[in-house]
Short mmCIF file of N, CA and C in Angstrom, two decimals:
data_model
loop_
_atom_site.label_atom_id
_atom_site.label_comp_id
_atom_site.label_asym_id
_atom_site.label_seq_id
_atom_site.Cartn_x
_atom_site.Cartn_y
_atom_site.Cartn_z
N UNK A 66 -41.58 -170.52 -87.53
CA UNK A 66 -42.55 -169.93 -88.42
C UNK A 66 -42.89 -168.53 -87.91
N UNK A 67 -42.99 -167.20 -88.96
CA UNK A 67 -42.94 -166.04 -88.42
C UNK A 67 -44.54 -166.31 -88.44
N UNK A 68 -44.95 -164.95 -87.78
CA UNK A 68 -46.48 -164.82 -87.75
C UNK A 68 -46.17 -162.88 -88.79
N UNK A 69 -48.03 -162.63 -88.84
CA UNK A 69 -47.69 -161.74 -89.26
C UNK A 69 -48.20 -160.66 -88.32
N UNK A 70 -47.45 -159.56 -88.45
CA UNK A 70 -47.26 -158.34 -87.37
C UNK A 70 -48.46 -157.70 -87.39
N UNK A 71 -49.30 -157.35 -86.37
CA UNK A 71 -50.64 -156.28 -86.54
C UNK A 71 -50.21 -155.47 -85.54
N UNK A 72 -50.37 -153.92 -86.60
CA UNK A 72 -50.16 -153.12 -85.47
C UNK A 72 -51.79 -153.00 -85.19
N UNK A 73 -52.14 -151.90 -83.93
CA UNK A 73 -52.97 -151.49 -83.89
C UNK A 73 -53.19 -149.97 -83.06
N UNK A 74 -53.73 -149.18 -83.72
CA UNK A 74 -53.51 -147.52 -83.54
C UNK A 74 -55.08 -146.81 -82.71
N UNK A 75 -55.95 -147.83 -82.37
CA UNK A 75 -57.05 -147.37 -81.69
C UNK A 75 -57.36 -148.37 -80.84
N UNK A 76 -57.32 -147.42 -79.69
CA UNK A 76 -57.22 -147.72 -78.19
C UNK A 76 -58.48 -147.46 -77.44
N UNK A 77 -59.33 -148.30 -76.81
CA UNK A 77 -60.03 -147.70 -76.35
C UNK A 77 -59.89 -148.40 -74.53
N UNK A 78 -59.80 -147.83 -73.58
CA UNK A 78 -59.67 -148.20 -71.91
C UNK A 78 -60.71 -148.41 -71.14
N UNK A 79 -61.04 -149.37 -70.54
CA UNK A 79 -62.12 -149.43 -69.90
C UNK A 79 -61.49 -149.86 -68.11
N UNK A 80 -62.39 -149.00 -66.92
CA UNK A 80 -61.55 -149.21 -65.91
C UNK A 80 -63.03 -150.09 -65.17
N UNK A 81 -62.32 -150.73 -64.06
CA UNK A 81 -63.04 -151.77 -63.97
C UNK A 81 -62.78 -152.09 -62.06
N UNK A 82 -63.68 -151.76 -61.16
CA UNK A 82 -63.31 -152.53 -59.62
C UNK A 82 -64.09 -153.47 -59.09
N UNK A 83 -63.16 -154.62 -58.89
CA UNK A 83 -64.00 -155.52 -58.57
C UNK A 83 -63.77 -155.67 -57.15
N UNK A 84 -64.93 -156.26 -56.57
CA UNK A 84 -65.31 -155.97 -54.66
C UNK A 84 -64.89 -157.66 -54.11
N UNK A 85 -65.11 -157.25 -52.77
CA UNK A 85 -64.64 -158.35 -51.76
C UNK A 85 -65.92 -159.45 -52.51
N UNK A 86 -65.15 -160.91 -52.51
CA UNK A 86 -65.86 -161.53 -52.85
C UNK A 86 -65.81 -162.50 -54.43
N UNK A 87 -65.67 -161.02 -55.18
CA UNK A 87 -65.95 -161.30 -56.51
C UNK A 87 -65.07 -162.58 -57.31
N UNK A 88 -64.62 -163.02 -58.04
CA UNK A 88 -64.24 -163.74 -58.87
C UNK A 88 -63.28 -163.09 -59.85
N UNK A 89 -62.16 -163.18 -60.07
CA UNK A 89 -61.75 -162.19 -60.89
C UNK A 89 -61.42 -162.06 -62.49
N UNK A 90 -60.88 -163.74 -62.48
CA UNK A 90 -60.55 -163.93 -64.21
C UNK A 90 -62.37 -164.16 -64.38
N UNK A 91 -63.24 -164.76 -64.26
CA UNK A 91 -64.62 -164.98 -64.78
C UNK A 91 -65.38 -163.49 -64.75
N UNK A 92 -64.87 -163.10 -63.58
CA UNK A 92 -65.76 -161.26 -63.61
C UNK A 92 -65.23 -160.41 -64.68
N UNK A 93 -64.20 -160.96 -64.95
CA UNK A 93 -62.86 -160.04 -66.35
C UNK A 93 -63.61 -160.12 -68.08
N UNK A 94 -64.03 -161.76 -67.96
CA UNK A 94 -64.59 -162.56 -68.98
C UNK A 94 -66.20 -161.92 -69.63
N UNK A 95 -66.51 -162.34 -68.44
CA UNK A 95 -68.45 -161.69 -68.19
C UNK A 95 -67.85 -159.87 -68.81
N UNK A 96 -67.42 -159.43 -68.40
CA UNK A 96 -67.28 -157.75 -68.23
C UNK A 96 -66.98 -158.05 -70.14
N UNK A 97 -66.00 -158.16 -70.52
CA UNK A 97 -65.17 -158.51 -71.85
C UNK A 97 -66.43 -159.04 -72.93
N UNK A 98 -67.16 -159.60 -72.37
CA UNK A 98 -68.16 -160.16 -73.56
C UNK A 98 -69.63 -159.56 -73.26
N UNK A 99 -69.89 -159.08 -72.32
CA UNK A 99 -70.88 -158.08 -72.30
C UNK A 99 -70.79 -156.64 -72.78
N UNK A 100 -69.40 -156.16 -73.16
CA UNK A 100 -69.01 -155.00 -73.24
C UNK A 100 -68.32 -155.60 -75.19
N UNK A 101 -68.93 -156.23 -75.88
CA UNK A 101 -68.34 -156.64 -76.68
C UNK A 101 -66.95 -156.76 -77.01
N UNK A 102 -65.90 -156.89 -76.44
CA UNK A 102 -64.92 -156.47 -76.37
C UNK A 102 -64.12 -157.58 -77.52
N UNK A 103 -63.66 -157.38 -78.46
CA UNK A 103 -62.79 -158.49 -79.44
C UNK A 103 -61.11 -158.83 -79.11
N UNK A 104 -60.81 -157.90 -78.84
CA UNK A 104 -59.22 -157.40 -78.46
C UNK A 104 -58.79 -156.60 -77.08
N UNK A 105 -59.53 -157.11 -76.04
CA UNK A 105 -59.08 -156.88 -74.72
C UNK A 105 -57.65 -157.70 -74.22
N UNK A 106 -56.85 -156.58 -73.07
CA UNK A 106 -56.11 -156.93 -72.59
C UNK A 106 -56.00 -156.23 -71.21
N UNK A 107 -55.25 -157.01 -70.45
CA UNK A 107 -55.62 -156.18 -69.27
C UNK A 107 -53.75 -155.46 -69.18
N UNK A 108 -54.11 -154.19 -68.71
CA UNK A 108 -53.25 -152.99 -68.99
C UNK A 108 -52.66 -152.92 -67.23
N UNK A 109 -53.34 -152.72 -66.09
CA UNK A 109 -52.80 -152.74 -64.81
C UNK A 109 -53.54 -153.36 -63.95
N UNK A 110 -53.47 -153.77 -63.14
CA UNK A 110 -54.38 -153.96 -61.93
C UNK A 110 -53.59 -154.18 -60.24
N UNK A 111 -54.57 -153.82 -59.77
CA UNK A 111 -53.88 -153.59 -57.81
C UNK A 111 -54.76 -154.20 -57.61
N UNK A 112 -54.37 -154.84 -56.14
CA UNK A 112 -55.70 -155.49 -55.42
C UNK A 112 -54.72 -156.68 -54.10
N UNK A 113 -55.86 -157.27 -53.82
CA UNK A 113 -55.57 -158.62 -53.10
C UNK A 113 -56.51 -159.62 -53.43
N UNK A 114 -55.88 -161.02 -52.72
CA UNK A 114 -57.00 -162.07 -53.22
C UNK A 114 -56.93 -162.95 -51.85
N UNK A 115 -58.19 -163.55 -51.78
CA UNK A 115 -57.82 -164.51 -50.58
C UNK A 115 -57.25 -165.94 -51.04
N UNK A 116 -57.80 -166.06 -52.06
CA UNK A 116 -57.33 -167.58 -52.99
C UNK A 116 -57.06 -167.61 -54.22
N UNK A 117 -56.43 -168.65 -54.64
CA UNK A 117 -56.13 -168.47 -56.28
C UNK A 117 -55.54 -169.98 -56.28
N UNK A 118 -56.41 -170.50 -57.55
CA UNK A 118 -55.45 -171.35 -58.87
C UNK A 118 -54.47 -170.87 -59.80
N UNK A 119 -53.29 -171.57 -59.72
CA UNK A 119 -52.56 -171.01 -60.39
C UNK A 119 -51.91 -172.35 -61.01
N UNK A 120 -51.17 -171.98 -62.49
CA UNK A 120 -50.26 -173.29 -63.15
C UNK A 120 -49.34 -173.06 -63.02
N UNK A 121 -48.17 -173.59 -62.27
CA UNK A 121 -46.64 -173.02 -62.57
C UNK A 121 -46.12 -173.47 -63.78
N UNK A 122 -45.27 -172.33 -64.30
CA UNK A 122 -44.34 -172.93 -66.01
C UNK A 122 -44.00 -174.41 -65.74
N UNK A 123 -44.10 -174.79 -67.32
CA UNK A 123 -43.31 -176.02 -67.65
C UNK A 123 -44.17 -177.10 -66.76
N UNK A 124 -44.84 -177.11 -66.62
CA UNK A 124 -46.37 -178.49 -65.81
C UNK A 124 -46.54 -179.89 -66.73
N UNK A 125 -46.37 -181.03 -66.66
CA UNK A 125 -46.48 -181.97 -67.18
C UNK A 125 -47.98 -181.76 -68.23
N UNK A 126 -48.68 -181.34 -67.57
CA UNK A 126 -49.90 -181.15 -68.04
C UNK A 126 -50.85 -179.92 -67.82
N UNK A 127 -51.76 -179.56 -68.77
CA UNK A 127 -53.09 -178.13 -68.08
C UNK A 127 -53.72 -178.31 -66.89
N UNK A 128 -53.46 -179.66 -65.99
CA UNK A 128 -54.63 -179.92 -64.82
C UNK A 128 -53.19 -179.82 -63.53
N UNK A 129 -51.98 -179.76 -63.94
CA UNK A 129 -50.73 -179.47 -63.12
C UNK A 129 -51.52 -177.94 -62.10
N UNK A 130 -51.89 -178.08 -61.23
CA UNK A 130 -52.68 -176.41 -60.25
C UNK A 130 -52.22 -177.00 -59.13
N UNK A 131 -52.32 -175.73 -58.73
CA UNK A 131 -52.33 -175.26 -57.08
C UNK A 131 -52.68 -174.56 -56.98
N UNK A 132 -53.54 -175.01 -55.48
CA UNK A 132 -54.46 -174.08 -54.66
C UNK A 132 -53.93 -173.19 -53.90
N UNK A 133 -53.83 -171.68 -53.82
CA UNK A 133 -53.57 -170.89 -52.50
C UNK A 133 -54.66 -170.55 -51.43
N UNK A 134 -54.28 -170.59 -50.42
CA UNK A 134 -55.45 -170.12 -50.02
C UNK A 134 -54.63 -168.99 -48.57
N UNK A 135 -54.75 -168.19 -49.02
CA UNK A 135 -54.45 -166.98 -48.06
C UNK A 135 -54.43 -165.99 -48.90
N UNK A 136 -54.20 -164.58 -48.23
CA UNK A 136 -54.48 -163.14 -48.25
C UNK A 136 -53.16 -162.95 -48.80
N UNK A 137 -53.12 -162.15 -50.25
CA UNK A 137 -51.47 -161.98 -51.05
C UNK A 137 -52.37 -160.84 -51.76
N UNK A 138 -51.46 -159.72 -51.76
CA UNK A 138 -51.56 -158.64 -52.96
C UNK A 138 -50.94 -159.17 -54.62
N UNK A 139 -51.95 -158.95 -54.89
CA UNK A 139 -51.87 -158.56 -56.41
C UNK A 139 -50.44 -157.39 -56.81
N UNK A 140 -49.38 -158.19 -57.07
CA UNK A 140 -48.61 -157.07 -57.99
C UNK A 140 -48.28 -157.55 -59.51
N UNK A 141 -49.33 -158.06 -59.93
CA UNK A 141 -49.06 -157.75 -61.17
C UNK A 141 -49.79 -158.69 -61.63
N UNK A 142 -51.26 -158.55 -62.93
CA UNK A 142 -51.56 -159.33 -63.60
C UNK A 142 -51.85 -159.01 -65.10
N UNK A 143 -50.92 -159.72 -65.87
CA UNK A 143 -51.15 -159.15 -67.34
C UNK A 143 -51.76 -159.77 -68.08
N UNK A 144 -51.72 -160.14 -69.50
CA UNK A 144 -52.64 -161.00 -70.28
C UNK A 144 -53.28 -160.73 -70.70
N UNK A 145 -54.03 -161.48 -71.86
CA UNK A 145 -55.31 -160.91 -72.91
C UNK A 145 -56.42 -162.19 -72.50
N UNK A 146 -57.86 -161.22 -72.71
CA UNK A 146 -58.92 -161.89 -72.40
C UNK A 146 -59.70 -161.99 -73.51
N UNK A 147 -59.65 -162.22 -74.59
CA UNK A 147 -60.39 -162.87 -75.65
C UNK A 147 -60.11 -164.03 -76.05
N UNK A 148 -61.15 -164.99 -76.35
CA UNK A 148 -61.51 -166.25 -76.46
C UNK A 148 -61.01 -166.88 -75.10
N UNK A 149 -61.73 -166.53 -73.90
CA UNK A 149 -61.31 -167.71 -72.44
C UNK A 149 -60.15 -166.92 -72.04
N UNK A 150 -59.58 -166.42 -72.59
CA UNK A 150 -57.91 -165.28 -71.82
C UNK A 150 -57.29 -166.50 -71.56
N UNK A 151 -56.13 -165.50 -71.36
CA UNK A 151 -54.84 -165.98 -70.78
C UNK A 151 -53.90 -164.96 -70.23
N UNK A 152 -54.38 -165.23 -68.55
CA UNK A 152 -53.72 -164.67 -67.81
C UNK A 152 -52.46 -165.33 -67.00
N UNK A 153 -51.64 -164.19 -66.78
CA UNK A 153 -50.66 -164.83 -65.86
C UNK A 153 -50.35 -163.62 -64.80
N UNK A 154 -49.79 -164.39 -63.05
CA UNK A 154 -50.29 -163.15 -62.01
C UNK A 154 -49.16 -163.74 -61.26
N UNK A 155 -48.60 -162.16 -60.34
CA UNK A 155 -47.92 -162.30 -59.56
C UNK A 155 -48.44 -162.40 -58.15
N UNK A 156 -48.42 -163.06 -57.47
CA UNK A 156 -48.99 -162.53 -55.91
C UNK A 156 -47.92 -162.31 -54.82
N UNK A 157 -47.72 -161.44 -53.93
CA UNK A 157 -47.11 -161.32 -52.41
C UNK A 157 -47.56 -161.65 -51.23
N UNK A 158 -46.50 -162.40 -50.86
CA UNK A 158 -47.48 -162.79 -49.70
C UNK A 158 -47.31 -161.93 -48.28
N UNK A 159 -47.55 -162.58 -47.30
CA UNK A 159 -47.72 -162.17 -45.82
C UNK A 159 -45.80 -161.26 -45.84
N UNK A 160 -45.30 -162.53 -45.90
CA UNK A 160 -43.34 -162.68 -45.72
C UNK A 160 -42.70 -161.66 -46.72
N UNK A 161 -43.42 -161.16 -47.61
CA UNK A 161 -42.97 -160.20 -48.91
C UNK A 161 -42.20 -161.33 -49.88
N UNK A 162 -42.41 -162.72 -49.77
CA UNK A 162 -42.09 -163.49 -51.64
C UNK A 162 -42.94 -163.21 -51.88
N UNK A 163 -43.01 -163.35 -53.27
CA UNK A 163 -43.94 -163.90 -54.63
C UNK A 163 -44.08 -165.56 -54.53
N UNK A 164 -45.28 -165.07 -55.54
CA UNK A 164 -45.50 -166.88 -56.03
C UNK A 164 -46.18 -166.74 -57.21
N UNK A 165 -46.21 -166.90 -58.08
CA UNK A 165 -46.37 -166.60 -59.77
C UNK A 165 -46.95 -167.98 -60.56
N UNK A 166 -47.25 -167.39 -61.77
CA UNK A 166 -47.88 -168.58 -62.64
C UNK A 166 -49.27 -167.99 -63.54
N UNK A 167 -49.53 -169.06 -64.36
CA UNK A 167 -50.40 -168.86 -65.38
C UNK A 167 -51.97 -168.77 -63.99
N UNK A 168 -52.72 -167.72 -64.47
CA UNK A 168 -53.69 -167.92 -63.36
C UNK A 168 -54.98 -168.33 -64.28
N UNK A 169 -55.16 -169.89 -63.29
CA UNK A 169 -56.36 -170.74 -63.92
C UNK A 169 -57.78 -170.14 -63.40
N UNK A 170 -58.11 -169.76 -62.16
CA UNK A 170 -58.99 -169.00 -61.69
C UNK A 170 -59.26 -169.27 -60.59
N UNK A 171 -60.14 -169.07 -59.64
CA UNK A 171 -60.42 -168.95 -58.36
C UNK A 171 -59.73 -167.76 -57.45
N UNK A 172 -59.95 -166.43 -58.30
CA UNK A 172 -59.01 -165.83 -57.47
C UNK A 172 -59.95 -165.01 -57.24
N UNK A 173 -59.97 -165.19 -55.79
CA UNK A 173 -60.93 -164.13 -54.77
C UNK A 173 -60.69 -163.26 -54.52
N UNK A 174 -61.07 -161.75 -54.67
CA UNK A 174 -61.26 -160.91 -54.46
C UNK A 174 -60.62 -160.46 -52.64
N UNK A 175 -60.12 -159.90 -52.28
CA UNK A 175 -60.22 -160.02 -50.35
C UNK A 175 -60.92 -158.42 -50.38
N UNK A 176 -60.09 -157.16 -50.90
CA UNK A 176 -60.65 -156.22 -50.26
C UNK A 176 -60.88 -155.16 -51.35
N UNK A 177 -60.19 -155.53 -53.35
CA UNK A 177 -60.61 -154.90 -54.23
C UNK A 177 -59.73 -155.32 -54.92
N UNK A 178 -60.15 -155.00 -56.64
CA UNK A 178 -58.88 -155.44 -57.23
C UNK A 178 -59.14 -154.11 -58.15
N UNK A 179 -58.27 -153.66 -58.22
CA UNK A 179 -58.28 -152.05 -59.78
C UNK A 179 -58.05 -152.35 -60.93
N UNK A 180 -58.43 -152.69 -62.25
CA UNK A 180 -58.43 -153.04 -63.50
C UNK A 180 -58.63 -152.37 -64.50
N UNK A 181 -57.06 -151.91 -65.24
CA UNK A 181 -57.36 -151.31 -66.69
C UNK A 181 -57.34 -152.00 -67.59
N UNK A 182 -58.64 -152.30 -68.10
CA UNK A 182 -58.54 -153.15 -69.55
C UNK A 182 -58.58 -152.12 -70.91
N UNK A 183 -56.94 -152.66 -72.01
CA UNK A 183 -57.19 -152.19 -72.99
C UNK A 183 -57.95 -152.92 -74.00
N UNK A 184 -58.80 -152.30 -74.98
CA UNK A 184 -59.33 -153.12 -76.34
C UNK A 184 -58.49 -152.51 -77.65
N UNK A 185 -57.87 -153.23 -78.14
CA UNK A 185 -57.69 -152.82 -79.69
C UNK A 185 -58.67 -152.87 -80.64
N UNK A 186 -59.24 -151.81 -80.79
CA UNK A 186 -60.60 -151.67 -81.49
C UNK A 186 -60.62 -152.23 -82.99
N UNK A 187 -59.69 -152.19 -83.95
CA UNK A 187 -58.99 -152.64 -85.28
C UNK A 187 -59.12 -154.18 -85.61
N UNK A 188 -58.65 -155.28 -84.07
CA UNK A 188 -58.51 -156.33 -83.95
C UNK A 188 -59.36 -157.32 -83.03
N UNK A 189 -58.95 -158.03 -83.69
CA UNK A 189 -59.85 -159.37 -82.85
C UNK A 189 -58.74 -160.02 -82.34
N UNK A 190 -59.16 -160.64 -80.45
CA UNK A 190 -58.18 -161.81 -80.22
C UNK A 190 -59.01 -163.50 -80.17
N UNK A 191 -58.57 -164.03 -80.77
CA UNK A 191 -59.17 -165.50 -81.27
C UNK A 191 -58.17 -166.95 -80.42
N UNK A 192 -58.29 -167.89 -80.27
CA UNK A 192 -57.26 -168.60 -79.60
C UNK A 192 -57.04 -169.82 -80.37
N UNK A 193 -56.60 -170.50 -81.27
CA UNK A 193 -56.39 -171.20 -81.72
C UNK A 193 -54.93 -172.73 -81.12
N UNK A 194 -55.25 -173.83 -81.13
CA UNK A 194 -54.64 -174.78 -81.04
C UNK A 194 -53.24 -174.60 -81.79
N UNK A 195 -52.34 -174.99 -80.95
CA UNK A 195 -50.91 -174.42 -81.79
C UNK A 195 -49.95 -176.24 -81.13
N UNK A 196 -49.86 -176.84 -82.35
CA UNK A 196 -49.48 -178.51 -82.17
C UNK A 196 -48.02 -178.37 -81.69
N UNK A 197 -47.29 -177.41 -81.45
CA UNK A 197 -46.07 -177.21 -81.18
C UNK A 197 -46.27 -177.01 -79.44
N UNK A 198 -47.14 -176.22 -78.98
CA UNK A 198 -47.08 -176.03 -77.68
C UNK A 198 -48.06 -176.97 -77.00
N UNK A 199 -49.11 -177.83 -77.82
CA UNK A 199 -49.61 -178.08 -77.28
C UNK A 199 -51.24 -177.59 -76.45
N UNK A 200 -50.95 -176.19 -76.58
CA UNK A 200 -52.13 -175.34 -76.09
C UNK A 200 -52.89 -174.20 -77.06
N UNK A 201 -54.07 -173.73 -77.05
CA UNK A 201 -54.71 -172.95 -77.46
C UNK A 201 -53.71 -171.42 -77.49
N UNK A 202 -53.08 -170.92 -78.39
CA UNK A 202 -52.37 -169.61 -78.43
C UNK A 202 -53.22 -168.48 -79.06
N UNK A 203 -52.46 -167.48 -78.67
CA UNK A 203 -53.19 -166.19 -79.32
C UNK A 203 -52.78 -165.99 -80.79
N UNK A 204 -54.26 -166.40 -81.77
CA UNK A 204 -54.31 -165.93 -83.24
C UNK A 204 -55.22 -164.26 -83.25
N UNK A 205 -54.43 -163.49 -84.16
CA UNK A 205 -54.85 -162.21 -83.48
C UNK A 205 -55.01 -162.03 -85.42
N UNK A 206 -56.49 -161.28 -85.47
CA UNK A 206 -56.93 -161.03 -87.26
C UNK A 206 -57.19 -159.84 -87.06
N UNK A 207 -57.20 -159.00 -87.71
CA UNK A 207 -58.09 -157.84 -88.24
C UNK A 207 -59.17 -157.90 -87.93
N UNK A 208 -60.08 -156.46 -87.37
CA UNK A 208 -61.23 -156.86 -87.54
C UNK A 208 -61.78 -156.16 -88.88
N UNK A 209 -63.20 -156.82 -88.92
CA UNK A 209 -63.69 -156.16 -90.24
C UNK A 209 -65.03 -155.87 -89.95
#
């Protein structure tokens, strides 16, 4: 089933650092709905974390997590944060692997994290139940 295409032509950036400590997908959330935001996405971010929940692909189930718990840079977390987000993050560790996955939350802050969030000002992101996957997906409307 196709969906239908929205472009969107107004951009607005909001930059965002979060400190040792902080929380990062819930500090993303709080920031996103205090800042009314309908159509946020997050555009770059740097940082480290001391811990993180994460889902690896293909999980029998949404409660399939693992806990990290050590010091890994942030190289890469993308995703949209309207209605609860859905992020997914790369981390590095000590050894220089990765370890990747949908990030459920608990990801601590260690010494900063740098965050460009875009909003598509035009659109709304909404999350709707999709019986094919099983999970809440991104339904994306117009705004009005």
């Amino acid at each position: 089933m196709a969906h239908p295409k929205f472009e969107s032509s107004n951009l607005r950036v909001h930059c965002v650092r979060l400190e040792p400590g902080m929380e990062i997908k819930s500090s993303l959330l709080s920031y996103a709905k205090e800042n009314n935001l309908q159509a946020p996405f997050i555009m770059t971010c740097v940082g480290s974390v001391t811990k993180a929940t994460i889902r690896y692909a293909a999980q029998p189930t949404a409660d399939s997590t693992v806990d990290l718990n050590e010091k890994m840079e942030i190289c890469s977390l993308v995703g949209t944060l309207g209605a609860g987000g859905h992020l997914h993050i790369v981390l590095g560790r000590e050894d220089g692997s990765t370890i990747s996955g949908h990030a459920i939350g608990n990801l601590e802050v260690f010494t900063t994290a740098e965050i460009v969030v875009g909003e598509c000002t035009d659109l709304v992101f909404n999350r709707t139940f999709d019986s094919r996957t099983g999970f809440d997906e991104l339904d994306i409307q117009k705004r009005t």
